[in-house]
Coordinates of C-alpha atoms and ligand atoms in Angstrom, one line a residue:
M1 CA -26.2 -95.1 -48.9
K2 CA -26.2 -95.2 -45.4
V3 CA -22.6 -94.8 -44.5
C4 CA -20.3 -95.3 -41.4
V5 CA -17.6 -93.1 -42.0
I6 CA -14.3 -94.5 -39.5
G7 CA -12.0 -92.4 -38.7
G8 CA -13.7 -89.3 -40.1
A9 CA -12.9 -85.9 -38.1
G10 CA -8.9 -86.8 -39.6
Y11 CA -7.9 -84.9 -43.1
I12 CA -8.4 -87.0 -45.9
G13 CA -12.4 -88.9 -43.2
S14 CA -14.3 -85.2 -43.3
H15 CA -13.5 -84.6 -47.3
A16 CA -14.5 -87.9 -48.1
V17 CA -17.6 -86.6 -45.1
Y18 CA -18.1 -83.5 -47.6
E19 CA -18.4 -85.7 -50.9
L20 CA -20.4 -88.5 -49.5
I21 CA -23.2 -85.2 -47.4
R22 CA -22.9 -82.7 -51.3
A23 CA -24.3 -86.4 -53.0
K24 CA -27.1 -86.5 -50.3
H25 CA -25.7 -90.1 -48.1
E26 CA -26.8 -90.4 -45.2
V27 CA -23.0 -90.8 -42.5
V28 CA -22.0 -91.6 -39.5
V29 CA -19.4 -90.8 -38.1
I30 CA -17.2 -92.9 -36.1
D31 CA -13.4 -91.3 -34.4
N32 CA -11.4 -91.3 -31.1
L33 CA -10.8 -87.9 -32.4
S34 CA -6.7 -88.4 -31.4
T35 CA -6.2 -86.7 -34.3
G36 CA -9.2 -85.5 -36.1
T37 CA -11.9 -82.6 -34.4
K38 CA -15.2 -82.4 -33.9
D39 CA -14.9 -79.4 -35.7
A40 CA -13.9 -81.1 -39.1
V41 CA -17.0 -83.0 -39.0
H42 CA -20.3 -82.1 -40.7
E43 CA -23.1 -80.6 -39.8
K44 CA -25.0 -83.1 -41.2
A45 CA -23.5 -85.6 -40.6
K46 CA -23.5 -87.7 -37.2
L47 CA -21.1 -88.2 -34.9
Y48 CA -20.0 -90.7 -31.8
L49 CA -16.9 -91.1 -29.9
G50 CA -15.6 -93.9 -30.4
D51 CA -12.6 -96.6 -30.5
I52 CA -12.4 -98.8 -33.8
T53 CA -9.3 -101.7 -31.8
K54 CA -12.5 -101.9 -28.9
K55 CA -15.3 -104.0 -29.8
E56 CA -17.6 -103.3 -27.6
E57 CA -17.9 -99.4 -28.2
L58 CA -17.7 -100.4 -31.8
H59 CA -20.7 -102.8 -31.7
E60 CA -22.3 -100.3 -29.5
I61 CA -22.8 -98.0 -32.4
F62 CA -23.3 -100.6 -35.1
A63 CA -26.2 -101.5 -32.8
I64 CA -27.7 -98.2 -31.9
E65 CA -27.2 -97.0 -35.7
C66 CA -28.5 -100.6 -37.2
A67 CA -31.7 -101.2 -35.9
K68 CA -33.4 -97.9 -37.7
K69 CA -31.5 -98.9 -40.7
P70 CA -27.9 -101.2 -41.5
F71 CA -25.2 -99.6 -43.2
D72 CA -24.3 -99.8 -46.9
A73 CA -21.1 -99.2 -46.6
V74 CA -17.9 -98.6 -44.1
M75 CA -15.5 -96.5 -45.1
H76 CA -12.0 -96.7 -43.0
F77 CA -9.4 -93.2 -42.3
A78 CA -9.0 -95.1 -38.4
A79 CA -4.7 -95.1 -39.1
K80 CA -1.7 -93.9 -38.0
I81 CA -0.1 -92.6 -41.2
V82 CA 2.9 -90.6 -39.5
V83 CA 5.9 -93.3 -41.1
P84 CA 9.0 -91.8 -39.3
E85 CA 6.7 -92.5 -36.5
S86 CA 6.1 -96.1 -37.8
V87 CA 9.4 -96.5 -37.6
E88 CA 9.5 -96.4 -34.3
K89 CA 6.8 -97.1 -32.3
P90 CA 5.8 -100.3 -34.4
L91 CA 3.7 -101.8 -31.6
E92 CA 1.7 -99.2 -32.0
Y93 CA 1.0 -98.8 -35.8
Y94 CA 0.2 -102.6 -35.8
H95 CA -2.0 -101.6 -32.8
N96 CA -4.3 -99.2 -34.2
N97 CA -4.0 -100.0 -37.9
V98 CA -4.2 -104.1 -38.0
E99 CA -5.9 -104.7 -34.5
G100 CA -8.0 -101.7 -36.0
V101 CA -9.6 -102.9 -39.3
R102 CA -9.4 -106.4 -37.5
V103 CA -12.5 -104.6 -34.2
M104 CA -13.4 -103.4 -37.6
L105 CA -14.1 -106.2 -40.5
E106 CA -15.9 -109.0 -37.2
T107 CA -18.6 -105.6 -36.0
M108 CA -19.4 -105.6 -39.7
R109 CA -18.9 -109.6 -39.9
D110 CA -21.9 -109.2 -36.9
F111 CA -24.1 -107.3 -38.4
K112 CA -24.2 -108.6 -41.9
I113 CA -22.5 -104.7 -44.1
K114 CA -21.8 -106.3 -46.8
N115 CA -19.3 -103.4 -48.3
I116 CA -15.9 -101.7 -46.9
V117 CA -14.3 -98.8 -48.7
F118 CA -9.8 -99.1 -47.6
S119 CA -8.1 -96.6 -46.9
S120 CA -4.0 -98.0 -48.5
T121 CA -1.0 -96.5 -50.0
A122 CA 1.8 -95.9 -52.3
A123 CA 3.7 -96.9 -49.1
V124 CA 2.5 -100.9 -50.2
Y125 CA 4.9 -101.1 -53.1
G126 CA 8.1 -99.9 -51.0
D127 CA 11.0 -98.8 -52.9
V128 CA 9.7 -99.2 -56.4
K129 CA 11.7 -98.9 -58.9
K130 CA 9.5 -97.6 -61.5
D131 CA 8.7 -94.7 -63.0
L132 CA 4.3 -95.5 -63.1
C133 CA 3.0 -98.4 -60.2
L134 CA 0.6 -100.3 -61.8
E135 CA -2.5 -102.6 -59.0
E136 CA -0.4 -105.6 -60.2
D137 CA 2.9 -104.6 -59.4
P138 CA 5.1 -105.9 -56.6
C139 CA 3.6 -105.0 -53.0
A140 CA 7.4 -104.7 -50.7
P141 CA 7.0 -102.2 -48.0
I142 CA 9.5 -100.5 -46.7
N143 CA 8.8 -99.6 -43.0
P144 CA 6.5 -100.5 -40.4
Y145 CA 3.5 -97.8 -41.8
G146 CA 3.6 -99.4 -45.2
E147 CA 3.8 -103.0 -43.8
T148 CA 0.5 -102.4 -41.7
K149 CA -1.3 -100.8 -44.8
L150 CA -0.3 -104.4 -46.8
A151 CA -0.9 -106.5 -44.0
S152 CA -4.3 -104.7 -42.9
E153 CA -5.2 -105.0 -47.3
K154 CA -4.6 -109.4 -46.7
M155 CA -6.5 -109.8 -44.2
I156 CA -9.9 -107.2 -45.9
Q157 CA -9.7 -109.7 -48.8
W158 CA -9.4 -113.0 -46.7
V159 CA -12.7 -111.7 -45.2
C160 CA -14.1 -111.3 -48.1
K161 CA -14.2 -113.4 -49.3
A162 CA -14.8 -115.5 -45.9
Y163 CA -18.0 -113.8 -45.3
D164 CA -19.5 -112.9 -49.4
M165 CA -17.9 -108.9 -48.4
N166 CA -17.8 -106.6 -50.7
Y167 CA -14.1 -104.4 -50.4
C168 CA -12.6 -101.4 -52.6
I169 CA -9.1 -100.3 -51.3
F170 CA -7.2 -97.1 -52.7
R171 CA -3.9 -96.3 -52.4
Y172 CA -3.3 -93.2 -52.2
F173 CA -0.5 -91.1 -54.6
N174 CA 0.7 -87.7 -52.2
V175 CA -2.2 -86.5 -51.5
A176 CA -3.1 -82.0 -50.6
G177 CA -4.8 -79.2 -50.2
A178 CA -8.3 -78.3 -49.0
D179 CA -11.9 -78.1 -49.6
E180 CA -12.4 -75.7 -51.1
S181 CA -15.0 -74.7 -48.5
L182 CA -12.4 -73.7 -47.1
E183 CA -14.4 -75.5 -43.4
I184 CA -11.3 -78.8 -43.9
G185 CA -8.5 -79.1 -44.8
L186 CA -5.2 -80.8 -43.1
K187 CA -4.7 -78.7 -39.2
R188 CA -2.4 -80.8 -37.2
D189 CA 0.8 -80.1 -35.4
N190 CA 4.9 -82.1 -36.7
L191 CA 4.0 -82.1 -40.3
T192 CA 5.6 -84.0 -42.4
H193 CA 4.6 -83.2 -46.1
I194 CA 6.1 -80.9 -49.2
I195 CA 3.4 -78.9 -50.1
P196 CA 1.8 -77.9 -46.5
I197 CA 6.2 -77.1 -44.9
T198 CA 6.0 -74.8 -47.9
V199 CA 3.5 -73.6 -47.8
Q200 CA 3.3 -72.9 -44.2
T201 CA 7.3 -71.4 -45.4
A202 CA 6.1 -69.0 -47.4
L203 CA 3.6 -67.8 -45.2
G204 CA 6.0 -66.9 -42.3
I205 CA 4.3 -70.0 -40.5
R206 CA 8.0 -71.6 -40.4
P207 CA 11.2 -69.5 -40.9
S208 CA 12.4 -71.1 -43.5
M209 CA 12.4 -75.1 -45.2
I210 CA 15.3 -77.1 -45.7
V211 CA 14.7 -80.3 -49.8
F212 CA 15.9 -83.0 -49.0
G213 CA 18.3 -83.8 -51.7
N214 CA 18.9 -82.4 -55.3
D215 CA 21.3 -85.0 -56.9
Y216 CA 18.7 -88.0 -57.3
P217 CA 18.4 -89.0 -61.0
T218 CA 15.4 -87.4 -62.4
E219 CA 15.3 -83.2 -64.5
D220 CA 16.3 -81.0 -62.0
G221 CA 18.0 -83.4 -58.8
T222 CA 14.5 -83.4 -56.3
C223 CA 11.8 -86.0 -56.0
I224 CA 9.2 -85.9 -58.1
R225 CA 5.6 -87.5 -56.8
D226 CA 2.1 -87.5 -58.0
Y227 CA -0.1 -84.7 -56.3
I228 CA -3.7 -84.8 -56.0
H229 CA -6.8 -83.0 -54.5
V230 CA -8.3 -84.0 -51.0
A231 CA -11.5 -83.2 -52.6
D232 CA -11.0 -85.0 -55.7
L233 CA -9.5 -88.3 -53.8
A234 CA -12.5 -87.9 -51.4
Y235 CA -15.3 -88.0 -54.2
A236 CA -13.3 -91.6 -55.0
H237 CA -14.4 -92.9 -52.1
V238 CA -17.9 -91.9 -53.2
L239 CA -17.6 -94.1 -56.6
G240 CA -15.9 -96.8 -54.7
A241 CA -18.3 -97.1 -52.3
K242 CA -21.8 -97.1 -55.1
Y243 CA -19.9 -99.1 -57.4
I244 CA -18.8 -102.3 -54.8
C245 CA -22.2 -102.1 -53.3
D246 CA -24.3 -102.1 -56.9
N247 CA -22.7 -104.2 -58.8
H248 CA -21.0 -106.6 -55.5
V249 CA -17.7 -106.9 -56.8
S250 CA -13.6 -106.2 -55.4
L251 CA -11.9 -103.4 -56.4
T252 CA -8.0 -102.6 -55.8
L253 CA -6.9 -99.1 -57.5
N254 CA -3.8 -96.6 -57.1
L255 CA -5.3 -93.0 -56.1
G256 CA -3.7 -90.0 -58.9
S257 CA -2.9 -87.9 -61.6
N258 CA -0.6 -89.7 -63.7
N259 CA 1.3 -87.3 -63.7
G260 CA 5.4 -86.2 -61.8
F261 CA 6.3 -83.1 -60.4
S262 CA 9.5 -82.4 -58.0
V263 CA 9.8 -80.6 -55.7
L264 CA 10.7 -77.2 -56.9
D265 CA 8.3 -77.4 -58.7
V266 CA 5.7 -77.6 -55.8
I267 CA 7.8 -74.1 -54.3
K268 CA 7.9 -72.4 -58.5
E269 CA 4.2 -73.6 -57.6
V270 CA 4.3 -72.0 -54.5
E271 CA 5.8 -68.6 -55.6
K272 CA 3.6 -67.4 -57.4
Y273 CA 1.8 -65.8 -54.7
H274 CA 4.9 -65.3 -51.3
P275 CA 8.7 -66.1 -51.8
V276 CA 10.3 -69.8 -50.4
K277 CA 12.7 -69.4 -48.2
Y278 CA 14.1 -72.9 -48.3
T279 CA 18.2 -74.9 -48.6
F280 CA 19.9 -77.7 -49.8
G281 CA 19.5 -80.7 -47.3
P282 CA 20.9 -84.8 -47.9
G283 CA 18.3 -86.6 -49.4
R284 CA 15.7 -88.5 -47.3
A285 CA 16.3 -91.3 -46.0
G286 CA 14.2 -94.5 -47.8
D287 CA 12.4 -91.6 -50.3
P288 CA 12.7 -92.7 -54.0
A289 CA 13.4 -91.0 -56.8
K290 CA 10.5 -90.2 -58.6
L291 CA 6.7 -92.1 -57.7
I292 CA 3.6 -91.8 -59.5
A293 CA 0.2 -93.9 -60.1
S294 CA -1.3 -95.4 -63.0
S295 CA -4.7 -94.2 -63.0
T296 CA -5.6 -95.7 -65.6
K297 CA -7.5 -99.1 -64.0
A298 CA -10.4 -96.0 -61.2
K299 CA -10.9 -94.1 -64.1
E300 CA -11.8 -97.1 -66.1
I301 CA -13.4 -99.1 -63.6
L302 CA -15.1 -96.3 -62.0
G303 CA -14.6 -93.3 -64.1
W304 CA -13.4 -91.0 -62.1
I305 CA -10.2 -88.7 -63.1
P306 CA -8.9 -86.3 -60.6
R307 CA -10.3 -81.9 -61.4
R308 CA -8.1 -80.5 -59.9
S309 CA -3.9 -79.7 -60.8
L310 CA -1.9 -78.8 -58.0
A311 CA -2.1 -75.0 -58.7
D312 CA -5.5 -76.2 -57.3
I313 CA -4.0 -78.0 -54.4
I314 CA -1.7 -75.3 -53.6
K315 CA -4.1 -72.2 -54.1
T316 CA -6.4 -74.0 -51.6
D317 CA -3.9 -75.0 -48.9
I318 CA -2.4 -71.2 -48.9
E319 CA -6.0 -70.0 -48.5
F320 CA -6.6 -72.8 -45.9
R321 CA -3.7 -71.8 -44.1
K322 CA -4.2 -67.8 -44.5
K323 CA -7.6 -68.5 -42.6
H324 CA -7.1 -70.6 -40.5
E325 CA -3.2 -70.3 -38.8
L326 CA -2.6 -67.0 -39.6
K327 CA -5.1 -65.2 -38.0
K328 CA -4.3 -66.0 -34.5
Ligands
LIG1 N1 10.5 -83.3 -48.7 C1 11.4 -82.4 -48.5 N2 11.4 -81.2 -47.2 C2 10.2 -81.6 -46.6 C3 9.6 -82.3 -46.9 C4 9.6 -82.6 -47.7 O1 11.8 -81.6 -48.7 O2 10.5 -80.6 -45.7 C5 10.6 -84.0 -50.1 C6 10.3 -85.1 -49.6 O3 12.7 -85.8 -49.5 C7 10.0 -86.2 -51.0 C8 8.8 -85.0 -51.2 O4 9.0 -83.8 -50.4 O5 11.1 -86.0 -52.2 C9 7.6 -85.2 -51.2 O6 7.6 -86.2 -49.9 P1 6.3 -85.6 -48.8 O7 6.8 -86.1 -47.2 O8 5.6 -84.8 -48.9 O9 5.4 -88.1 -48.9 P2 5.7 -88.9 -49.7 O10 5.9 -89.1 -50.8 O11 7.6 -88.7 -48.4 O12 5.0 -89.2 -48.9

Protein backbone atom coordinates (compact mmCIF):
# COMPACT_ATOMS: atom_id res chain seq x y z
CA MET A 1 0.00 0.00 0.00
CA LYS A 2 0.96 3.64 -0.39
CA VAL A 3 -0.15 5.31 2.84
CA CYS A 4 -0.33 8.97 3.82
CA VAL A 5 0.24 9.34 7.58
CA ILE A 6 -1.00 12.69 8.83
CA GLY A 7 0.67 13.37 12.16
CA GLY A 8 3.39 10.79 11.46
CA ALA A 9 6.04 12.72 13.41
CA GLY A 10 4.16 12.40 16.71
CA TYR A 11 4.21 9.64 19.32
CA ILE A 12 1.68 7.16 17.94
CA GLY A 13 1.97 8.29 14.31
CA SER A 14 5.74 7.70 14.26
CA HIS A 15 5.21 4.16 15.55
CA ALA A 16 2.59 3.53 12.85
CA VAL A 17 5.14 4.68 10.25
CA TYR A 18 7.73 2.23 11.63
CA GLU A 19 5.24 -0.65 11.47
CA LEU A 20 4.13 0.28 7.92
CA ILE A 21 7.74 0.37 6.75
CA ARG A 22 8.51 -2.96 8.48
CA ALA A 23 5.55 -4.40 6.55
CA LYS A 24 7.14 -2.99 3.32
CA HIS A 25 4.58 -0.28 2.57
CA GLU A 26 5.35 3.10 1.03
CA VAL A 27 4.83 5.96 3.49
CA VAL A 28 4.34 9.70 3.08
CA VAL A 29 4.14 11.73 6.29
CA ILE A 30 2.41 15.11 6.64
CA ASP A 31 3.02 16.88 9.94
CA ASN A 32 3.08 20.49 11.16
CA LEU A 33 5.72 19.53 13.78
CA SER A 34 3.71 21.25 16.53
CA THR A 35 4.37 18.38 18.93
CA GLY A 36 6.15 15.90 16.66
CA THR A 37 9.78 16.07 15.61
CA LYS A 38 11.58 15.42 12.33
CA ASP A 39 13.92 12.88 13.90
CA ALA A 40 10.91 10.70 14.84
CA VAL A 41 10.10 10.15 11.16
CA HIS A 42 11.57 6.93 9.77
CA GLU A 43 14.30 7.62 7.21
CA LYS A 44 12.43 5.61 4.57
CA ALA A 45 9.30 7.80 4.86
CA LYS A 46 8.95 11.04 2.93
CA LEU A 47 8.13 13.99 5.19
CA TYR A 48 6.14 17.06 4.12
CA LEU A 49 5.62 19.99 6.46
CA GLY A 50 1.90 20.74 6.29
CA ASP A 51 -1.05 21.69 8.43
CA ILE A 52 -4.19 19.58 8.34
CA THR A 53 -6.43 22.61 8.85
CA LYS A 54 -5.04 24.36 5.74
CA LYS A 55 -6.68 23.10 2.59
CA GLU A 56 -4.13 24.64 0.18
CA GLU A 57 -1.28 22.87 1.98
CA LEU A 58 -2.94 19.44 1.94
CA HIS A 59 -4.03 19.89 -1.69
CA GLU A 60 -0.53 20.80 -2.81
CA ILE A 61 0.99 17.71 -1.16
CA PHE A 62 -1.77 15.37 -2.38
CA ALA A 63 -1.36 16.78 -5.92
CA ILE A 64 2.41 16.05 -5.95
CA GLU A 65 2.09 12.57 -4.44
CA CYS A 66 -1.08 11.38 -6.20
CA ALA A 67 0.36 12.41 -9.59
CA LYS A 68 3.06 9.76 -8.97
CA LYS A 69 0.75 7.14 -7.44
CA PRO A 70 -2.52 7.73 -5.52
CA PHE A 71 -2.64 6.88 -1.83
CA ASP A 72 -4.38 3.62 -1.00
CA ALA A 73 -5.17 4.93 2.47
CA VAL A 74 -4.79 7.92 4.77
CA MET A 75 -4.08 7.52 8.49
CA HIS A 76 -4.94 10.38 10.83
CA PHE A 77 -2.97 11.03 14.04
CA ALA A 78 -2.81 14.83 13.94
CA ALA A 79 -4.92 15.64 16.97
CA LYS A 80 -4.58 17.61 20.15
CA ILE A 81 -5.02 15.13 22.98
CA VAL A 82 -4.61 16.75 26.41
CA VAL A 83 -7.91 16.60 28.32
CA PRO A 84 -7.41 19.54 30.78
CA GLU A 85 -6.10 21.73 27.93
CA SER A 86 -9.22 20.86 25.91
CA VAL A 87 -11.37 22.15 28.77
CA GLU A 88 -9.40 25.42 28.85
CA LYS A 89 -9.14 25.89 25.07
CA PRO A 90 -12.13 24.13 23.46
CA LEU A 91 -12.07 26.32 20.33
CA GLU A 92 -8.49 25.27 19.56
CA TYR A 93 -9.53 21.64 19.97
CA TYR A 94 -12.55 21.98 17.70
CA HIS A 95 -10.46 23.83 15.11
CA ASN A 96 -7.58 21.36 15.00
CA ASN A 97 -9.41 18.10 15.67
CA VAL A 98 -12.74 18.64 13.89
CA GLU A 99 -11.98 21.24 11.20
CA GLY A 100 -8.72 19.37 10.51
CA VAL A 101 -10.64 16.15 9.87
CA ARG A 102 -13.12 18.01 7.64
CA VAL A 103 -10.33 19.45 5.49
CA MET A 104 -8.63 16.05 5.31
CA LEU A 105 -11.86 14.33 4.20
CA GLU A 106 -12.57 17.03 1.61
CA THR A 107 -9.06 16.58 0.23
CA MET A 108 -9.51 12.80 0.15
CA ARG A 109 -12.79 13.20 -1.70
CA ASP A 110 -11.21 15.62 -4.22
CA PHE A 111 -8.38 13.16 -4.95
CA LYS A 112 -10.67 10.10 -4.84
CA ILE A 113 -8.79 8.45 -1.95
CA LYS A 114 -11.14 5.83 -0.58
CA ASN A 115 -9.78 4.59 2.77
CA ILE A 116 -9.30 6.40 6.07
CA VAL A 117 -7.85 4.97 9.30
CA PHE A 118 -8.71 7.25 12.21
CA SER A 119 -7.30 7.50 15.76
CA SER A 120 -10.12 7.81 18.24
CA THR A 121 -10.20 7.27 21.96
CA ALA A 122 -11.88 5.57 24.90
CA ALA A 123 -12.77 9.14 25.95
CA VAL A 124 -15.72 8.95 23.53
CA TYR A 125 -17.45 6.58 25.98
CA GLY A 126 -17.39 9.17 28.78
CA ASP A 127 -17.96 8.30 32.41
CA VAL A 128 -18.21 4.54 32.04
CA LYS A 129 -20.13 2.71 34.73
CA LYS A 130 -19.30 -0.81 33.61
CA ASP A 131 -16.03 -2.75 33.60
CA LEU A 132 -15.62 -3.79 30.00
CA CYS A 133 -16.27 -1.29 27.18
CA LEU A 134 -17.84 -2.63 24.01
CA GLU A 135 -17.89 -0.74 20.72
CA GLU A 136 -21.70 -0.73 20.78
CA ASP A 137 -21.85 0.99 24.18
CA PRO A 138 -23.36 4.48 24.25
CA CYS A 139 -20.95 7.36 23.70
CA ALA A 140 -21.26 10.34 26.05
CA PRO A 141 -17.95 12.22 26.30
CA ILE A 142 -17.33 14.36 29.38
CA ASN A 143 -14.70 16.74 28.00
CA PRO A 144 -14.07 18.70 24.77
CA TYR A 145 -11.30 16.30 23.72
CA GLY A 146 -13.70 13.32 23.71
CA GLU A 147 -16.39 15.46 22.06
CA THR A 148 -14.08 16.44 19.18
CA LYS A 149 -13.17 12.80 18.59
CA LEU A 150 -16.81 11.69 18.63
CA ALA A 151 -17.77 14.56 16.27
CA SER A 152 -14.96 13.47 13.93
CA GLU A 153 -16.07 9.83 14.08
CA LYS A 154 -19.58 10.86 13.05
CA MET A 155 -18.33 13.15 10.28
CA ILE A 156 -16.18 10.32 8.91
CA GLN A 157 -19.16 7.96 8.94
CA TRP A 158 -21.41 10.37 7.03
CA VAL A 159 -18.71 11.34 4.54
CA CYS A 160 -17.78 7.72 3.85
CA LYS A 161 -21.44 6.93 3.21
CA ALA A 162 -21.91 9.90 0.87
CA TYR A 163 -18.73 9.40 -1.19
CA ASP A 164 -18.42 5.62 -1.14
CA MET A 165 -15.35 5.55 1.11
CA ASN A 166 -14.31 3.13 3.89
CA TYR A 167 -13.18 3.90 7.42
CA CYS A 168 -11.43 2.07 10.21
CA ILE A 169 -11.91 3.95 13.46
CA PHE A 170 -9.74 2.77 16.37
CA ARG A 171 -10.66 3.72 19.93
CA TYR A 172 -7.46 3.64 21.97
CA PHE A 173 -7.23 2.80 25.64
CA ASN A 174 -4.05 3.61 27.63
CA VAL A 175 -1.18 3.66 25.13
CA ALA A 176 2.40 3.60 26.45
CA GLY A 177 5.89 2.21 25.91
CA ALA A 178 8.39 2.71 23.10
CA ASP A 179 9.51 0.93 19.95
CA GLU A 180 12.12 -1.73 20.77
CA SER A 181 14.66 0.09 18.58
CA LEU A 182 14.44 2.89 21.22
CA GLU A 183 14.62 5.39 18.35
CA ILE A 184 11.09 6.69 19.02
CA GLY A 185 8.88 7.01 22.10
CA LEU A 186 6.84 9.55 24.03
CA LYS A 187 9.08 12.59 24.17
CA ARG A 188 7.05 15.55 25.30
CA ASP A 189 7.23 18.27 27.95
CA ASN A 190 4.50 18.34 30.57
CA LEU A 191 3.71 14.64 30.44
CA THR A 192 0.51 13.75 32.28
CA HIS A 193 0.20 9.98 31.81
CA ILE A 194 0.90 7.54 34.61
CA ILE A 195 3.56 5.35 32.97
CA PRO A 196 6.00 8.07 31.85
CA ILE A 197 5.46 9.93 35.13
CA THR A 198 6.21 6.82 37.19
CA VAL A 199 9.28 6.01 35.08
CA GLN A 200 10.58 9.58 35.28
CA THR A 201 10.16 9.47 39.07
CA ALA A 202 12.02 6.16 39.25
CA LEU A 203 14.86 7.61 37.17
CA GLY A 204 15.10 10.74 39.34
CA ILE A 205 13.92 13.04 36.52
CA ARG A 206 11.04 14.01 38.87
CA PRO A 207 11.49 14.12 42.65
CA SER A 208 8.20 12.32 43.42
CA MET A 209 4.72 11.65 42.12
CA ILE A 210 1.16 11.65 43.39
CA VAL A 211 -1.22 8.72 43.10
CA PHE A 212 -4.59 10.33 42.41
CA GLY A 213 -6.99 8.65 44.83
CA ASN A 214 -6.81 5.46 46.89
CA ASP A 215 -10.46 5.05 47.84
CA TYR A 216 -11.90 3.87 44.53
CA PRO A 217 -14.00 0.69 44.62
CA THR A 218 -11.11 -1.47 43.36
CA GLU A 219 -9.01 -4.09 45.14
CA ASP A 220 -6.20 -1.71 46.18
CA GLY A 221 -8.30 1.49 45.99
CA THR A 222 -6.48 2.95 42.94
CA CYS A 223 -7.88 3.27 39.41
CA ILE A 224 -7.66 0.41 36.97
CA ARG A 225 -6.78 0.98 33.31
CA ASP A 226 -6.12 -1.09 30.20
CA TYR A 227 -2.51 -0.50 29.05
CA ILE A 228 -1.44 -1.25 25.51
CA HIS A 229 2.03 -1.14 23.99
CA VAL A 230 2.32 1.52 21.30
CA ALA A 231 3.96 -0.91 18.83
CA ASP A 232 1.03 -3.35 19.16
CA LEU A 233 -1.37 -0.46 18.68
CA ALA A 234 0.59 0.78 15.66
CA TYR A 235 0.56 -2.67 14.07
CA ALA A 236 -3.25 -2.77 14.33
CA HIS A 237 -3.27 0.22 11.95
CA VAL A 238 -1.40 -1.74 9.30
CA LEU A 239 -3.94 -4.56 9.59
CA GLY A 240 -6.90 -2.16 9.66
CA ALA A 241 -5.79 -0.27 6.55
CA LYS A 242 -5.19 -3.49 4.62
CA TYR A 243 -8.55 -4.91 5.73
CA ILE A 244 -10.67 -1.96 4.61
CA CYS A 245 -8.69 -1.57 1.35
CA ASP A 246 -9.17 -5.26 0.47
CA ASN A 247 -12.73 -5.75 1.69
CA HIS A 248 -14.30 -2.29 1.07
CA VAL A 249 -15.98 -2.24 4.48
CA SER A 250 -15.95 0.08 7.46
CA LEU A 251 -15.07 -0.76 11.08
CA THR A 252 -15.08 0.77 14.55
CA LEU A 253 -12.81 -1.15 16.92
CA ASN A 254 -11.50 -0.81 20.46
CA LEU A 255 -7.76 -1.33 20.90
CA GLY A 256 -6.93 -2.57 24.37
CA SER A 257 -5.97 -5.82 26.03
CA ASN A 258 -9.08 -7.05 27.92
CA ASN A 259 -6.89 -6.70 31.05
CA GLY A 260 -6.74 -4.11 33.77
CA PHE A 261 -3.95 -2.93 36.06
CA SER A 262 -4.18 -0.51 38.97
CA VAL A 263 -1.95 2.54 39.47
CA LEU A 264 -0.19 0.60 42.27
CA ASP A 265 0.35 -2.36 39.90
CA VAL A 266 2.13 0.04 37.52
CA ILE A 267 4.30 1.42 40.34
CA LYS A 268 5.17 -2.13 41.51
CA GLU A 269 6.25 -3.08 38.01
CA VAL A 270 8.50 0.00 37.72
CA GLU A 271 9.91 -0.72 41.20
CA LYS A 272 11.34 -3.98 39.86
CA TYR A 273 13.96 -1.66 38.32
CA HIS A 274 14.20 1.37 40.65
CA PRO A 275 12.31 2.60 43.74
CA VAL A 276 9.51 5.13 43.15
CA LYS A 277 8.78 7.95 45.60
CA TYR A 278 5.02 8.59 45.75
CA THR A 279 2.31 9.96 47.99
CA PHE A 280 -1.46 9.59 47.81
CA GLY A 281 -3.53 12.61 46.81
CA PRO A 282 -7.22 13.15 46.06
CA GLY A 283 -8.82 11.48 43.04
CA ARG A 284 -8.70 13.41 39.76
CA ALA A 285 -12.00 14.89 38.54
CA GLY A 286 -13.69 12.74 35.91
CA ASP A 287 -11.52 9.63 36.45
CA PRO A 288 -13.63 6.46 36.26
CA ALA A 289 -12.52 3.71 38.70
CA LYS A 290 -12.08 1.09 36.03
CA LEU A 291 -11.76 1.27 32.25
CA ILE A 292 -11.00 -1.85 30.26
CA ALA A 293 -11.56 -2.45 26.55
CA SER A 294 -13.24 -5.44 25.11
CA SER A 295 -10.91 -6.07 22.16
CA THR A 296 -12.68 -9.20 21.01
CA LYS A 297 -13.93 -7.49 17.85
CA ALA A 298 -10.40 -6.46 16.75
CA LYS A 299 -9.26 -10.03 17.33
CA GLU A 300 -12.18 -11.57 15.42
CA ILE A 301 -12.07 -9.21 12.45
CA LEU A 302 -8.39 -8.31 12.08
CA GLY A 303 -6.83 -11.28 13.90
CA TRP A 304 -5.12 -8.67 16.09
CA ILE A 305 -3.99 -9.38 19.63
CA PRO A 306 -1.55 -7.36 21.70
CA ARG A 307 1.73 -9.29 21.88
CA ARG A 308 3.40 -7.19 24.57
CA SER A 309 2.61 -7.12 28.31
CA LEU A 310 2.62 -4.37 30.94
CA ALA A 311 6.17 -5.51 31.81
CA ASP A 312 7.23 -4.93 28.16
CA ILE A 313 5.57 -1.50 28.15
CA ILE A 314 7.45 -0.44 31.26
CA LYS A 315 10.77 -1.97 30.20
CA THR A 316 10.75 -0.12 26.86
CA ASP A 317 9.66 3.16 28.47
CA ILE A 318 12.49 2.92 31.02
CA GLU A 319 15.06 2.10 28.34
CA PHE A 320 13.78 4.88 26.08
CA ARG A 321 13.97 7.50 28.86
CA LYS A 322 17.40 6.30 29.96
CA LYS A 323 18.63 6.75 26.40
CA HIS A 324 16.95 10.06 25.62
CA GLU A 325 16.41 11.87 28.93
CA LEU A 326 19.33 10.81 31.14
CA LYS A 327 22.09 11.33 28.61
CA LYS A 328 21.99 15.14 29.02
N1 LIG B 1 -2.55 8.95 37.65
C1 LIG B 1 -1.94 9.13 38.90
N2 LIG B 1 -0.89 10.01 38.98
C2 LIG B 1 -0.40 10.70 37.91
C3 LIG B 1 -1.01 10.49 36.64
C4 LIG B 1 -2.07 9.61 36.54
O1 LIG B 1 -2.35 8.54 39.89
O2 LIG B 1 0.55 11.49 38.09
C5 LIG B 1 -3.67 8.01 37.54
C6 LIG B 1 -4.94 8.65 36.98
O3 LIG B 1 -5.67 9.28 38.01
C7 LIG B 1 -5.65 7.42 36.41
C8 LIG B 1 -4.50 6.54 35.93
O4 LIG B 1 -3.34 7.00 36.61
O5 LIG B 1 -6.32 6.75 37.43
C9 LIG B 1 -4.26 6.64 34.43
O6 LIG B 1 -4.17 8.02 34.12
P1 LIG B 1 -3.57 8.54 32.75
O7 LIG B 1 -3.56 10.03 32.80
O8 LIG B 1 -2.27 7.87 32.49
O9 LIG B 1 -4.59 8.01 31.65
P2 LIG B 1 -6.19 8.21 31.51
O10 LIG B 1 -6.78 6.88 31.89
O11 LIG B 1 -6.62 9.32 32.39
O12 LIG B 1 -6.36 8.50 30.06
